């Protein structure tokens, strides 16, 4: 018993961190429907500033606390609410999660730009000196860090819970949770409730960050991952509490913290399993909780009684296009592709051919996001993991069995498909927010366990993927490789288009539109998800193999969970619904990175900040900002053509061809033979 | 009253016996036997039994909160009853998920329309017809580059034409009004070649002209296609036009079962609708 306590006590402060995170997550989720993945980043920012202020000469602890947790954290909460989330109250849970990913990625990139990027050690603490032993509990020394963390967290959460239970604010918040719009109709200023929730949650984040400082060895502003990785434990606790109960979330958080340390001490130290277990445990717990508690499966499903009045997402730009624009646009696009290929193969300098090749590889990976997110309607945060499986499998098979790279890539794709199907199968009945969380947890699990073995990702050393060879043709040169990558991309794009236009695409559109309606016509949602995850995994695997092959050496760091998050940001910025969106995203991602090599390294984070800013518009334009602009331009072109028609009519001239000969919506649905022109209705603006 | 007995009239009506695949001899197409559902302390259904014969049109009426929609959810598989059984075409549906019930031949429409906003009416029918077939959809998409077979499209257009949506056949449903979306739901339900259609308040939110269209259509579906219809509806005029037999639910119990005329004359029914003093 004593030895168990010995293990458990050091776990309590960690548990309190998780608990604070869980409570903060539940708070904003309940009040605003936002599952705030940026919580860890907010914690990081407050901790960073706390330590910075405390280091300044003569600054007492309380000043640092006031600045970081009392001023900065609430201000950040208010900014997030005012600038972002207040503008998207009606957006889907997925869109809100994407926006929070934008914040999660942007904050740590901004910090080294604003402050210095030097790593700091001997970090500050809050209240009691962290190292000093105050009391012995069951012969275990209890340090100041443990006491400060436990007392402060329990106190704060108790006050918060009491406030929500008995105060008028608590009552208003519960009304807003039921239906923001209904509450508004009842005269509740739901925006104020949401703002308060953001401030409170942000303070919790700040507090969690500051309390965590003494437990961290060092603070590297360019590597704030420790903070975000903790989030998975926090979100597991939040999910275990059904995203509803604050005390439940707190208890679950503490329990996870204690469980982690106990399990860690029981395992033999040094093995990959033992080292990776801490980040992996929440994944196991999350999946376990889902399997055990069927109530959790419906989490995050939109239950707002007024949700049915929301308009559907806009149609892709191409569907509202005037028939006369179709031909020039098609030929313009072909011309562009030919110009790109010819230029890349002839006069473009080697410095740029390489990123172009990378861009094509990224495009293939991003098509997997088009499949799973654009078509499947599920936000997956482990696409880089699937890509990693493709790359590592190809490299390992080439190194150990001498398998040709192209065959290895197919094997990698098959394996990634199997893993993708496996992930979807384990949580077969789960969709929406929880599926997203499971994919994120899986990505962390792969980072810390799956890819760390010498036979898989090769750990720190990584794996080398050779360039392909097809008979006598070698693709070792960058230009030859670019040509190969182009062919692969065209094939993959063809697959995506076929699936999109076909029965599978219609089935997925049905599921996106109405899960209940889809079930009523016999569509098995679990099977549809498994199918799309498998296909998406395969595509990411092929893309990963291409990427690995162009890079040569790749390591698990290339396919970390943050990379998955960045991928999602890039794709939703350009457009997750179309093949063009994925290709534009892939090329932009590689080309901007190359362009940024010409600016000081301090600003290399600009690319992700750019895309994060793009993702913030996702809720307003779920079709992607580039796709949105395209439809704006197309609408203008349509308008010009219509004006031209009117002009000719007025002059008594004969209007040439039918205005909507292409059949408007039939553009995408050219597959349905005999579809009459319908653009009159579709092009409703 | 509680015994599941096929209704009078319809079974012997030659026009309605065109149902394909007869059920097990002597058993109705749908048999709800002693089904109970409680939500917390509220007993939504208390030992409800009813039967629908193949090709028969039955109305299910009752005041708000009587348990009509709950019963629908039990039949379509979105809700698991606490007690009792639902049998369809001779087999027990316990543990059969909603999407499989649809493939067995139970189609439904929803009180709050559940359509696919991005798809056109023709695509609604295509997706439903294909879902019923099951099979290797992905592979077929890749081989045929996503194009549906011409005969599939032709059938889909025929169904869309039957419900009167030919002109809007290729317009995304998001652009249609409520009356049209209810027709899309009916077309989609027909696409899976059902043997039983569960229609949940199809006139809700519609004007009298649109309601009349729905009534005619429900009768056509029953008579021309031999589909049994179970209709939940508040609009008694529509019920009278569309069904052969009416079952009345009140507070989770079946309180009357008979022809429209019998049921509206039943004192228990009048009490349920108008209160104890009536």
Short mmCIF file of C-alpha atoms in Angstrom, two decimals, chain A residues 65-374:
data_model
loop_
_atom_site.label_atom_id
_atom_site.label_comp_id
_atom_site.label_asym_id
_atom_site.label_seq_id
_atom_site.Cartn_x
_atom_site.Cartn_y
_atom_site.Cartn_z
CA UNK A 65 1.31 35.94 -11.62
CA UNK A 66 -0.82 39.03 -12.15
CA UNK A 67 0.81 39.80 -15.49
CA UNK A 68 0.67 36.26 -16.90
CA UNK A 69 -2.48 34.76 -15.39
CA UNK A 70 -4.38 37.83 -14.22
CA UNK A 71 -3.95 40.03 -17.29
CA UNK A 72 -2.51 38.15 -20.23
CA UNK A 73 -4.66 35.01 -19.96
CA UNK A 74 -8.04 36.76 -19.72
CA UNK A 75 -7.00 39.19 -22.42
CA UNK A 76 -6.13 36.28 -24.69
CA UNK A 77 -9.45 34.64 -23.88
CA UNK A 78 -11.29 37.82 -24.78
CA UNK A 79 -9.33 38.23 -28.00
CA UNK A 80 -10.08 34.65 -29.03
CA UNK A 81 -13.75 35.20 -28.30
CA UNK A 82 -14.08 38.62 -29.94
CA UNK A 83 -11.95 38.01 -33.01
CA UNK A 84 -12.68 34.37 -33.68
CA UNK A 85 -15.28 32.32 -31.94
CA UNK A 86 -17.97 34.96 -31.55
CA UNK A 87 -18.07 35.26 -35.30
CA UNK A 88 -18.78 31.57 -35.82
CA UNK A 89 -21.37 30.57 -33.22
CA UNK A 90 -23.33 28.50 -35.71
CA UNK A 91 -20.35 26.76 -37.31
CA UNK A 92 -20.04 23.01 -36.95
CA UNK A 93 -17.98 21.47 -34.17
CA UNK A 94 -15.43 20.43 -36.78
CA UNK A 95 -15.03 23.96 -38.10
CA UNK A 96 -14.53 25.25 -34.58
CA UNK A 97 -11.89 22.62 -33.90
CA UNK A 98 -10.07 23.66 -37.07
CA UNK A 99 -10.06 27.27 -35.91
CA UNK A 100 -8.62 26.22 -32.56
CA UNK A 101 -5.91 24.26 -34.39
CA UNK A 102 -5.05 27.50 -36.17
CA UNK A 103 -4.56 29.17 -32.79
CA UNK A 104 -2.64 26.17 -31.47
CA UNK A 105 -0.17 26.37 -34.33
CA UNK A 106 0.06 30.17 -34.48
CA UNK A 107 0.82 30.97 -30.81
CA UNK A 108 4.04 28.93 -30.47
CA UNK A 109 5.24 30.22 -33.84
CA UNK A 110 4.62 33.82 -32.78
CA UNK A 111 6.34 33.59 -29.40
CA UNK A 112 9.96 33.22 -30.65
CA UNK A 113 9.32 36.03 -33.13
CA UNK A 114 8.18 38.42 -30.42
CA UNK A 115 10.46 37.28 -27.58
CA UNK A 116 13.90 35.75 -27.80
CA UNK A 117 14.15 32.13 -28.76
CA UNK A 118 16.74 31.08 -26.16
CA UNK A 119 16.04 28.02 -24.07
CA UNK A 120 15.64 28.70 -20.37
CA UNK A 121 16.39 26.37 -17.48
CA UNK A 122 15.79 26.59 -13.73
CA UNK A 123 12.26 27.72 -14.26
CA UNK A 124 10.18 29.79 -11.87
CA UNK A 125 7.57 28.41 -9.53
CA UNK A 126 4.34 29.61 -7.99
CA UNK A 127 3.82 29.97 -4.23
CA UNK A 128 5.92 27.40 -2.31
CA UNK A 129 9.51 26.67 -3.41
CA UNK A 130 9.17 23.62 -5.59
CA UNK A 131 12.09 21.58 -4.29
CA UNK A 132 11.61 21.98 -0.55
CA UNK A 133 10.06 19.05 1.31
CA UNK A 134 7.32 20.15 3.67
CA UNK A 135 5.86 16.95 4.98
CA UNK A 136 6.14 13.18 4.59
CA UNK A 137 3.07 11.23 3.59
CA UNK A 138 3.40 7.46 3.95
CA UNK A 139 7.15 8.04 4.01
CA UNK A 140 6.98 9.89 0.71
CA UNK A 141 8.39 13.40 0.75
CA UNK A 142 5.79 15.92 -0.34
CA UNK A 143 7.41 18.91 -1.99
CA UNK A 144 6.30 22.50 -2.32
CA UNK A 145 5.48 21.96 -5.99
CA UNK A 146 3.02 19.21 -5.10
CA UNK A 147 1.36 21.20 -2.35
CA UNK A 148 1.10 24.41 -4.42
CA UNK A 149 -0.34 22.61 -7.42
CA UNK A 150 -2.89 20.58 -5.49
CA UNK A 151 -4.09 23.39 -3.23
CA UNK A 152 -4.36 25.97 -5.99
CA UNK A 153 -6.06 23.68 -8.53
CA UNK A 154 -8.57 22.22 -6.10
CA UNK A 155 -9.38 25.69 -4.77
CA UNK A 156 -9.88 27.22 -8.19
CA UNK A 157 -12.02 24.40 -9.50
CA UNK A 158 -14.13 24.33 -6.34
CA UNK A 159 -14.84 28.06 -6.64
CA UNK A 160 -15.66 27.66 -10.31
CA UNK A 161 -17.99 24.72 -9.76
CA UNK A 162 -19.80 26.57 -6.97
CA UNK A 163 -20.20 29.57 -9.22
CA UNK A 164 -21.70 27.53 -12.04
CA UNK A 165 -23.98 25.66 -9.67
CA UNK A 166 -25.42 28.54 -7.69
CA UNK A 167 -24.86 31.83 -9.47
CA UNK A 168 -27.00 33.50 -12.10
CA UNK A 169 -24.14 33.15 -14.54
CA UNK A 170 -24.19 29.40 -14.04
CA UNK A 171 -27.88 29.26 -14.84
CA UNK A 172 -27.46 31.43 -17.93
CA UNK A 173 -24.60 29.27 -19.06
CA UNK A 174 -26.64 26.12 -18.75
CA UNK A 175 -29.34 27.74 -20.87
CA UNK A 176 -26.80 28.73 -23.51
CA UNK A 177 -25.44 25.18 -23.51
CA UNK A 178 -28.87 23.83 -24.44
CA UNK A 179 -29.27 26.19 -27.36
CA UNK A 180 -27.45 29.43 -27.84
CA UNK A 181 -30.16 30.74 -30.13
CA UNK A 182 -33.03 29.69 -27.89
CA UNK A 183 -31.32 31.40 -24.96
CA UNK A 184 -30.97 34.54 -27.04
CA UNK A 185 -34.67 34.45 -27.80
CA UNK A 186 -35.27 34.29 -24.05
CA UNK A 187 -33.31 37.51 -23.58
CA UNK A 188 -30.01 36.02 -22.40
CA UNK A 189 -26.95 37.81 -23.76
CA UNK A 190 -25.33 34.58 -24.86
CA UNK A 191 -22.33 36.41 -26.28
CA UNK A 192 -21.53 37.70 -22.80
CA UNK A 193 -21.86 34.21 -21.35
CA UNK A 194 -19.50 32.89 -24.02
CA UNK A 195 -16.99 35.69 -23.39
CA UNK A 196 -17.02 34.94 -19.65
CA UNK A 197 -16.46 31.26 -20.36
CA UNK A 198 -13.49 32.11 -22.58
CA UNK A 199 -11.96 34.35 -19.93
CA UNK A 200 -12.38 31.72 -17.22
CA UNK A 201 -11.06 28.93 -19.39
CA UNK A 202 -8.09 31.03 -20.45
CA UNK A 203 -7.25 31.78 -16.82
CA UNK A 204 -7.38 28.05 -16.09
CA UNK A 205 -5.02 27.47 -19.00
CA UNK A 206 -2.63 30.13 -17.71
CA UNK A 207 -2.73 28.69 -14.23
CA UNK A 208 -2.10 25.17 -15.50
CA UNK A 209 0.88 26.44 -17.49
CA UNK A 210 2.41 28.31 -14.56
CA UNK A 211 1.89 25.39 -12.18
CA UNK A 212 3.56 23.09 -14.68
CA UNK A 213 6.77 25.13 -14.86
CA UNK A 214 8.63 23.58 -11.89
CA UNK A 215 7.96 20.11 -13.26
CA UNK A 216 9.66 20.90 -16.53
CA UNK A 217 13.40 20.78 -16.92
CA UNK A 218 13.64 23.59 -19.42
CA UNK A 219 11.50 25.88 -21.54
CA UNK A 220 12.34 26.03 -25.22
CA UNK A 221 10.16 28.55 -27.01
CA UNK A 222 10.55 26.72 -30.28
CA UNK A 223 9.49 23.41 -28.75
CA UNK A 224 6.32 24.03 -26.79
CA UNK A 225 5.10 20.56 -27.64
CA UNK A 226 5.21 19.32 -24.09
CA UNK A 227 2.34 21.62 -23.31
CA UNK A 228 0.20 20.50 -26.19
CA UNK A 229 0.99 16.84 -25.66
CA UNK A 230 -0.38 17.16 -22.14
CA UNK A 231 -3.59 18.22 -23.75
CA UNK A 232 -4.40 14.68 -24.79
CA UNK A 233 -4.50 13.63 -21.16
CA UNK A 234 -6.65 16.63 -20.41
CA UNK A 235 -9.01 15.91 -23.27
CA UNK A 236 -9.27 12.25 -22.29
CA UNK A 237 -10.33 13.37 -18.84
CA UNK A 238 -12.80 15.80 -20.37
CA UNK A 239 -14.21 13.11 -22.66
CA UNK A 240 -14.42 10.63 -19.80
CA UNK A 241 -16.58 13.18 -17.98
CA UNK A 242 -18.85 13.25 -21.02
CA UNK A 243 -17.74 16.84 -21.72
CA UNK A 244 -20.35 17.92 -19.22
CA UNK A 245 -19.40 17.59 -15.58
CA UNK A 246 -16.69 19.87 -14.18
CA UNK A 247 -16.09 17.86 -11.00
CA UNK A 248 -16.13 14.68 -13.11
CA UNK A 249 -13.50 16.14 -15.42
CA UNK A 250 -11.38 17.14 -12.44
CA UNK A 251 -11.50 13.72 -10.82
CA UNK A 252 -10.80 11.99 -14.14
CA UNK A 253 -7.79 14.26 -14.71
CA UNK A 254 -6.27 13.51 -11.32
CA UNK A 255 -6.94 9.80 -11.83
CA UNK A 256 -5.13 9.80 -15.17
CA UNK A 257 -2.14 11.61 -13.67
CA UNK A 258 -1.85 9.12 -10.83
CA UNK A 259 -2.39 6.16 -13.15
CA UNK A 260 0.39 7.35 -15.45
CA UNK A 261 3.01 7.56 -12.72
CA UNK A 262 1.95 4.29 -11.14
CA UNK A 263 2.07 2.44 -14.46
CA UNK A 264 5.38 4.06 -15.36
CA UNK A 265 7.02 2.94 -12.12
CA UNK A 266 5.73 -0.58 -12.49
CA UNK A 267 7.26 -1.02 -15.94
CA UNK A 268 10.93 -1.82 -16.55
CA UNK A 269 12.63 1.49 -17.28
CA UNK A 270 14.52 2.13 -20.47
CA UNK A 271 12.39 0.22 -22.96
CA UNK A 272 10.60 2.05 -25.75
CA UNK A 273 7.29 0.85 -24.38
CA UNK A 274 7.99 2.32 -20.96
CA UNK A 275 9.22 5.62 -22.36
CA UNK A 276 6.39 5.93 -24.79
CA UNK A 277 3.72 4.80 -22.45
CA UNK A 278 3.01 8.15 -20.82
CA UNK A 279 2.03 9.90 -24.05
CA UNK A 280 0.31 6.73 -25.25
CA UNK A 281 -1.72 6.00 -22.16
CA UNK A 282 -4.38 8.65 -22.80
CA UNK A 283 -4.95 7.14 -26.26
CA UNK A 284 -5.51 3.73 -24.74
CA UNK A 285 -7.75 5.20 -22.06
CA UNK A 286 -9.72 7.26 -24.57
CA UNK A 287 -10.40 4.28 -26.81
CA UNK A 288 -11.17 2.16 -23.77
CA UNK A 289 -13.62 4.76 -22.48
CA UNK A 290 -15.34 4.85 -25.87
CA UNK A 291 -15.68 1.11 -26.00
CA UNK A 292 -16.96 0.85 -22.44
CA UNK A 293 -19.28 3.84 -22.37
CA UNK A 294 -21.60 3.96 -25.40
CA UNK A 295 -23.00 7.30 -24.24
CA UNK A 296 -19.72 8.94 -25.19
CA UNK A 297 -20.22 8.01 -28.83
CA UNK A 298 -22.78 10.68 -29.44
CA UNK A 299 -20.59 13.43 -28.01
CA UNK A 300 -20.28 16.53 -30.05
CA UNK A 301 -23.31 15.74 -32.12
CA UNK A 302 -25.27 18.85 -32.87
CA UNK A 303 -28.40 18.83 -30.75
CA UNK A 304 -29.40 22.45 -31.10
CA UNK A 305 -33.14 22.39 -31.82
CA UNK A 306 -32.68 25.33 -34.15
CA UNK A 307 -29.80 23.72 -36.05
CA UNK A 308 -32.11 22.72 -38.90
CA UNK A 309 -32.47 26.34 -39.99
CA UNK A 310 -28.77 26.54 -40.85
CA UNK A 311 -28.03 26.87 -44.54
CA UNK A 312 -26.10 24.05 -46.22
CA UNK A 313 -22.51 24.60 -47.31
CA UNK A 314 -22.10 26.45 -50.59
CA UNK A 315 -21.69 24.52 -53.81
CA UNK A 316 -18.22 24.30 -55.34
CA UNK A 317 -17.47 27.28 -57.56
CA UNK A 318 -17.36 25.16 -60.67
CA UNK A 319 -21.03 24.22 -60.33
CA UNK A 320 -22.24 27.79 -60.80
CA UNK A 321 -20.01 28.50 -63.73
CA UNK A 322 -21.38 29.84 -67.00
CA UNK A 323 -21.08 27.28 -69.77
CA UNK A 324 -18.99 29.59 -71.91
CA UNK A 325 -16.35 29.80 -69.19
CA UNK A 326 -15.92 26.04 -69.04
CA UNK A 327 -13.92 25.63 -72.20
CA UNK A 328 -11.43 28.49 -71.74
CA UNK A 329 -10.94 27.51 -68.10
CA UNK A 330 -10.31 23.88 -68.96
CA UNK A 331 -7.79 24.78 -71.63
CA UNK A 332 -6.22 27.45 -69.43
CA UNK A 333 -5.71 24.85 -66.74
CA UNK A 334 -4.18 22.34 -69.18
CA UNK A 335 -1.89 25.01 -70.54
CA UNK A 336 -0.78 25.87 -67.03
CA UNK A 337 0.00 22.23 -66.24
CA UNK A 338 2.00 21.80 -69.46
CA UNK A 339 3.88 25.05 -68.83
CA UNK A 340 4.69 23.90 -65.30
CA UNK A 341 5.98 20.53 -66.47
CA UNK A 342 8.01 21.89 -69.37
CA UNK A 343 9.52 24.64 -67.22
CA UNK A 344 10.38 22.29 -64.38
CA UNK A 345 12.03 19.85 -66.74
CA UNK A 346 14.04 22.49 -68.63
CA UNK A 347 14.98 25.94 -67.43
CA UNK A 348 13.91 26.14 -63.76
CA UNK A 349 16.92 26.08 -61.41
CA UNK A 350 17.64 23.02 -59.25
CA UNK A 351 16.87 25.05 -56.13
CA UNK A 352 13.24 25.16 -57.18
CA UNK A 353 12.83 21.78 -58.87
CA UNK A 354 13.30 20.10 -55.50
CA UNK A 355 10.49 21.99 -53.70
CA UNK A 356 8.27 21.48 -56.74
CA UNK A 357 8.77 17.74 -56.34
CA UNK A 358 8.05 18.05 -52.63
CA UNK A 359 4.93 20.00 -53.49
CA UNK A 360 3.68 17.16 -55.70
CA UNK A 361 4.33 14.67 -52.90
CA UNK A 362 2.49 16.89 -50.43
CA UNK A 363 -0.37 17.20 -52.92
CA UNK A 364 -0.80 13.43 -52.87
CA UNK A 365 -0.81 13.42 -49.06
CA UNK A 366 -3.29 16.30 -49.07
CA UNK A 367 -5.62 14.42 -51.39
CA UNK A 368 -6.03 12.01 -48.49
CA UNK A 369 -7.42 14.96 -46.50
CA UNK A 370 -9.75 15.77 -49.39
CA UNK A 371 -11.06 12.23 -49.08
CA UNK A 372 -11.49 11.99 -45.35
CA UNK A 373 -12.37 15.58 -44.46
CA UNK A 374 -13.76 17.11 -47.64
#
